[in-house]
Amino acid sequence: MNYRLLSDDQLEYVPLADAAELPVGERLFVTIDNSPIVLFNIAGQIFAIEDTCSHDGNPLDDAPLEGHAVICPRHGARFDLHTGRALSMPAAADIAAYPVRVRDGQIEIGWPKTG
Ligand code: FES
């Protein structure tokens, strides 16, 4: 699911890390509510997706990037960092993508409100 499509009143922004912990070209692994998330800093723009390949349910870990796509290291499925969309087989299902903002030097991601 692309949570970036939700409005701010449907989201709760959760601070995850100091922005200095995620320099350009790096990635950062965090967990919210037991859900693994990976953050990427690509040319100063930060993206957050679920750290899971929908093909086997295991982490993307150090999966290579190609532009704004991450490529699963196991069978090569690609996922769009903007939307979480599965771009190529063998992954048929999308993964989650989250909105990101930086406030007061903190990286925050928009997490869907419950209830
Ligand atoms: S485990 Fe990711 S493409 Fe197969």
mmCIF file of C-alpha atoms in Angstrom, residues 5-112:
data_model
loop_
_atom_site.group_PDB
_atom_site.id
_atom_site.type_symbol
_atom_site.label_atom_id
_atom_site.label_comp_id
_atom_site.label_asym_id
_atom_site.label_seq_id
_atom_site.Cartn_x
_atom_site.Cartn_y
_atom_site.Cartn_z
ATOM 1 C CA LEU A 5 -1.617 8.821 -0.695
ATOM 2 C CA LEU A 6 -3.208 9.259 2.733
ATOM 3 C CA SER A 7 -3.934 12.718 4.086
ATOM 4 C CA ASP A 8 -2.089 14.050 7.120
ATOM 5 C CA ASP A 9 -5.139 13.567 9.343
ATOM 6 C CA GLN A 10 -5.011 9.838 8.575
ATOM 7 C CA LEU A 11 -1.360 9.666 9.598
ATOM 8 C CA GLU A 12 0.667 10.030 12.743
ATOM 9 C CA TYR A 13 4.210 11.240 12.109
ATOM 10 C CA VAL A 14 6.691 9.181 14.092
ATOM 11 C CA PRO A 15 10.255 10.450 14.647
ATOM 12 C CA LEU A 16 12.725 7.707 13.785
ATOM 13 C CA ALA A 17 16.220 9.076 13.584
ATOM 14 C CA ASP A 18 18.392 12.137 13.457
ATOM 15 C CA ALA A 19 18.680 13.266 9.839
ATOM 16 C CA ALA A 20 22.467 13.205 10.239
ATOM 17 C CA GLU A 21 22.252 9.429 10.623
ATOM 18 C CA LEU A 22 21.136 9.099 7.003
ATOM 19 C CA PRO A 23 23.598 10.815 4.673
ATOM 20 C CA VAL A 24 23.065 10.955 0.917
ATOM 21 C CA GLY A 25 23.501 7.527 -0.655
ATOM 22 C CA GLU A 26 22.939 5.630 2.591
ATOM 23 C CA ARG A 27 20.107 3.571 4.012
ATOM 24 C CA LEU A 28 18.830 3.104 7.525
ATOM 25 C CA PHE A 29 16.836 0.243 9.017
ATOM 26 C CA VAL A 30 14.234 0.947 11.685
ATOM 27 C CA THR A 31 11.225 -0.775 13.194
ATOM 28 C CA ILE A 32 7.791 0.599 14.015
ATOM 29 C CA ASP A 33 5.234 -1.615 15.764
ATOM 30 C CA ASN A 34 7.392 -4.631 14.866
ATOM 31 C CA SER A 35 7.275 -3.659 11.181
ATOM 32 C CA PRO A 36 10.685 -3.408 9.508
ATOM 33 C CA ILE A 37 11.185 -0.224 7.506
ATOM 34 C CA VAL A 38 14.129 0.811 5.360
ATOM 35 C CA LEU A 39 14.874 4.462 4.669
ATOM 36 C CA PHE A 40 16.904 5.607 1.669
ATOM 37 C CA ASN A 41 18.508 8.972 1.095
ATOM 38 C CA ILE A 42 18.737 9.448 -2.651
ATOM 39 C CA ALA A 43 20.258 12.769 -3.637
ATOM 40 C CA GLY A 44 18.835 14.365 -0.499
ATOM 41 C CA GLN A 45 15.339 12.975 -0.870
ATOM 42 C CA ILE A 46 14.328 10.414 1.728
ATOM 43 C CA PHE A 47 12.120 7.426 0.940
ATOM 44 C CA ALA A 48 10.641 4.876 3.327
ATOM 45 C CA ILE A 49 9.385 1.448 2.339
ATOM 46 C CA GLU A 50 8.588 -1.784 4.057
ATOM 47 C CA ASP A 51 11.798 -3.799 4.347
ATOM 48 C CA THR A 52 10.197 -6.914 2.909
ATOM 49 C CA CYS A 53 10.097 -8.502 -0.503
ATOM 50 C CA SER A 54 6.523 -9.546 -1.187
ATOM 51 C CA HIS A 55 7.784 -12.605 -3.076
ATOM 52 C CA ASP A 56 9.165 -14.439 -0.061
ATOM 53 C CA GLY A 57 8.401 -12.175 2.896
ATOM 54 C CA ASN A 58 12.053 -11.723 3.810
ATOM 55 C CA PRO A 59 14.040 -8.465 4.128
ATOM 56 C CA LEU A 60 15.355 -6.492 1.175
ATOM 57 C CA ASP A 61 18.417 -5.688 3.301
ATOM 58 C CA ASP A 62 21.243 -4.426 1.108
ATOM 59 C CA ALA A 63 19.265 -4.760 -2.118
ATOM 60 C CA PRO A 64 20.798 -2.688 -4.897
ATOM 61 C CA LEU A 65 19.078 0.433 -6.190
ATOM 62 C CA GLU A 66 18.516 1.431 -9.769
ATOM 63 C CA GLY A 67 17.210 4.951 -9.948
ATOM 64 C CA HIS A 68 14.174 5.001 -7.678
ATOM 65 C CA ALA A 69 13.713 1.234 -7.714
ATOM 66 C CA VAL A 70 15.063 -1.302 -5.270
ATOM 67 C CA ILE A 71 15.956 -4.706 -6.685
ATOM 68 C CA CYS A 72 15.450 -7.769 -4.527
ATOM 69 C CA PRO A 73 18.783 -9.563 -4.162
ATOM 70 C CA ARG A 74 17.176 -13.007 -4.313
ATOM 71 C CA HIS A 75 15.180 -13.183 -7.564
ATOM 72 C CA GLY A 76 15.403 -9.656 -8.928
ATOM 73 C CA ALA A 77 11.909 -8.264 -8.385
ATOM 74 C CA ARG A 78 11.902 -4.480 -8.442
ATOM 75 C CA PHE A 79 9.886 -2.155 -6.236
ATOM 76 C CA ASP A 80 9.230 1.540 -6.727
ATOM 77 C CA LEU A 81 10.483 3.609 -3.777
ATOM 78 C CA HIS A 82 7.800 6.245 -4.362
ATOM 79 C CA THR A 83 4.833 3.903 -4.266
ATOM 80 C CA GLY A 84 5.933 0.454 -3.114
ATOM 81 C CA ARG A 85 4.575 -0.903 -6.385
ATOM 82 C CA ALA A 86 5.968 -4.222 -7.586
ATOM 83 C CA LEU A 87 7.472 -3.333 -10.950
ATOM 84 C CA SER A 88 8.557 -6.773 -12.076
ATOM 85 C CA MET A 89 8.075 -10.457 -11.425
ATOM 86 C CA PRO A 90 8.416 -12.660 -9.557
ATOM 87 C CA ALA A 91 6.878 -10.263 -7.012
ATOM 88 C CA ALA A 92 3.193 -9.820 -7.777
ATOM 89 C CA ALA A 93 2.170 -7.835 -4.702
ATOM 90 C CA ASP A 94 3.116 -4.280 -3.814
ATOM 91 C CA ILE A 95 4.879 -3.435 -0.563
ATOM 92 C CA ALA A 96 4.213 -0.478 1.732
ATOM 93 C CA ALA A 97 5.628 2.966 1.021
ATOM 94 C CA TYR A 98 5.410 5.715 3.626
ATOM 95 C CA PRO A 99 5.532 9.504 3.501
ATOM 96 C CA VAL A 100 8.644 11.043 5.033
ATOM 97 C CA ARG A 101 9.367 14.481 6.402
ATOM 98 C CA VAL A 102 12.213 16.086 8.324
ATOM 99 C CA ARG A 103 11.226 18.230 11.320
ATOM 100 C CA ASP A 104 13.702 19.825 13.704
ATOM 101 C CA GLY A 105 16.458 17.634 12.319
ATOM 102 C CA GLN A 106 14.472 14.450 12.870
ATOM 103 C CA ILE A 107 13.345 12.077 10.137
ATOM 104 C CA GLU A 108 9.687 11.292 10.642
ATOM 105 C CA ILE A 109 7.513 8.892 8.729
ATOM 106 C CA GLY A 110 3.763 9.018 8.372
ATOM 107 C CA TRP A 111 2.318 5.956 10.043
ATOM 108 C CA PRO A 112 -1.346 5.123 9.541
#
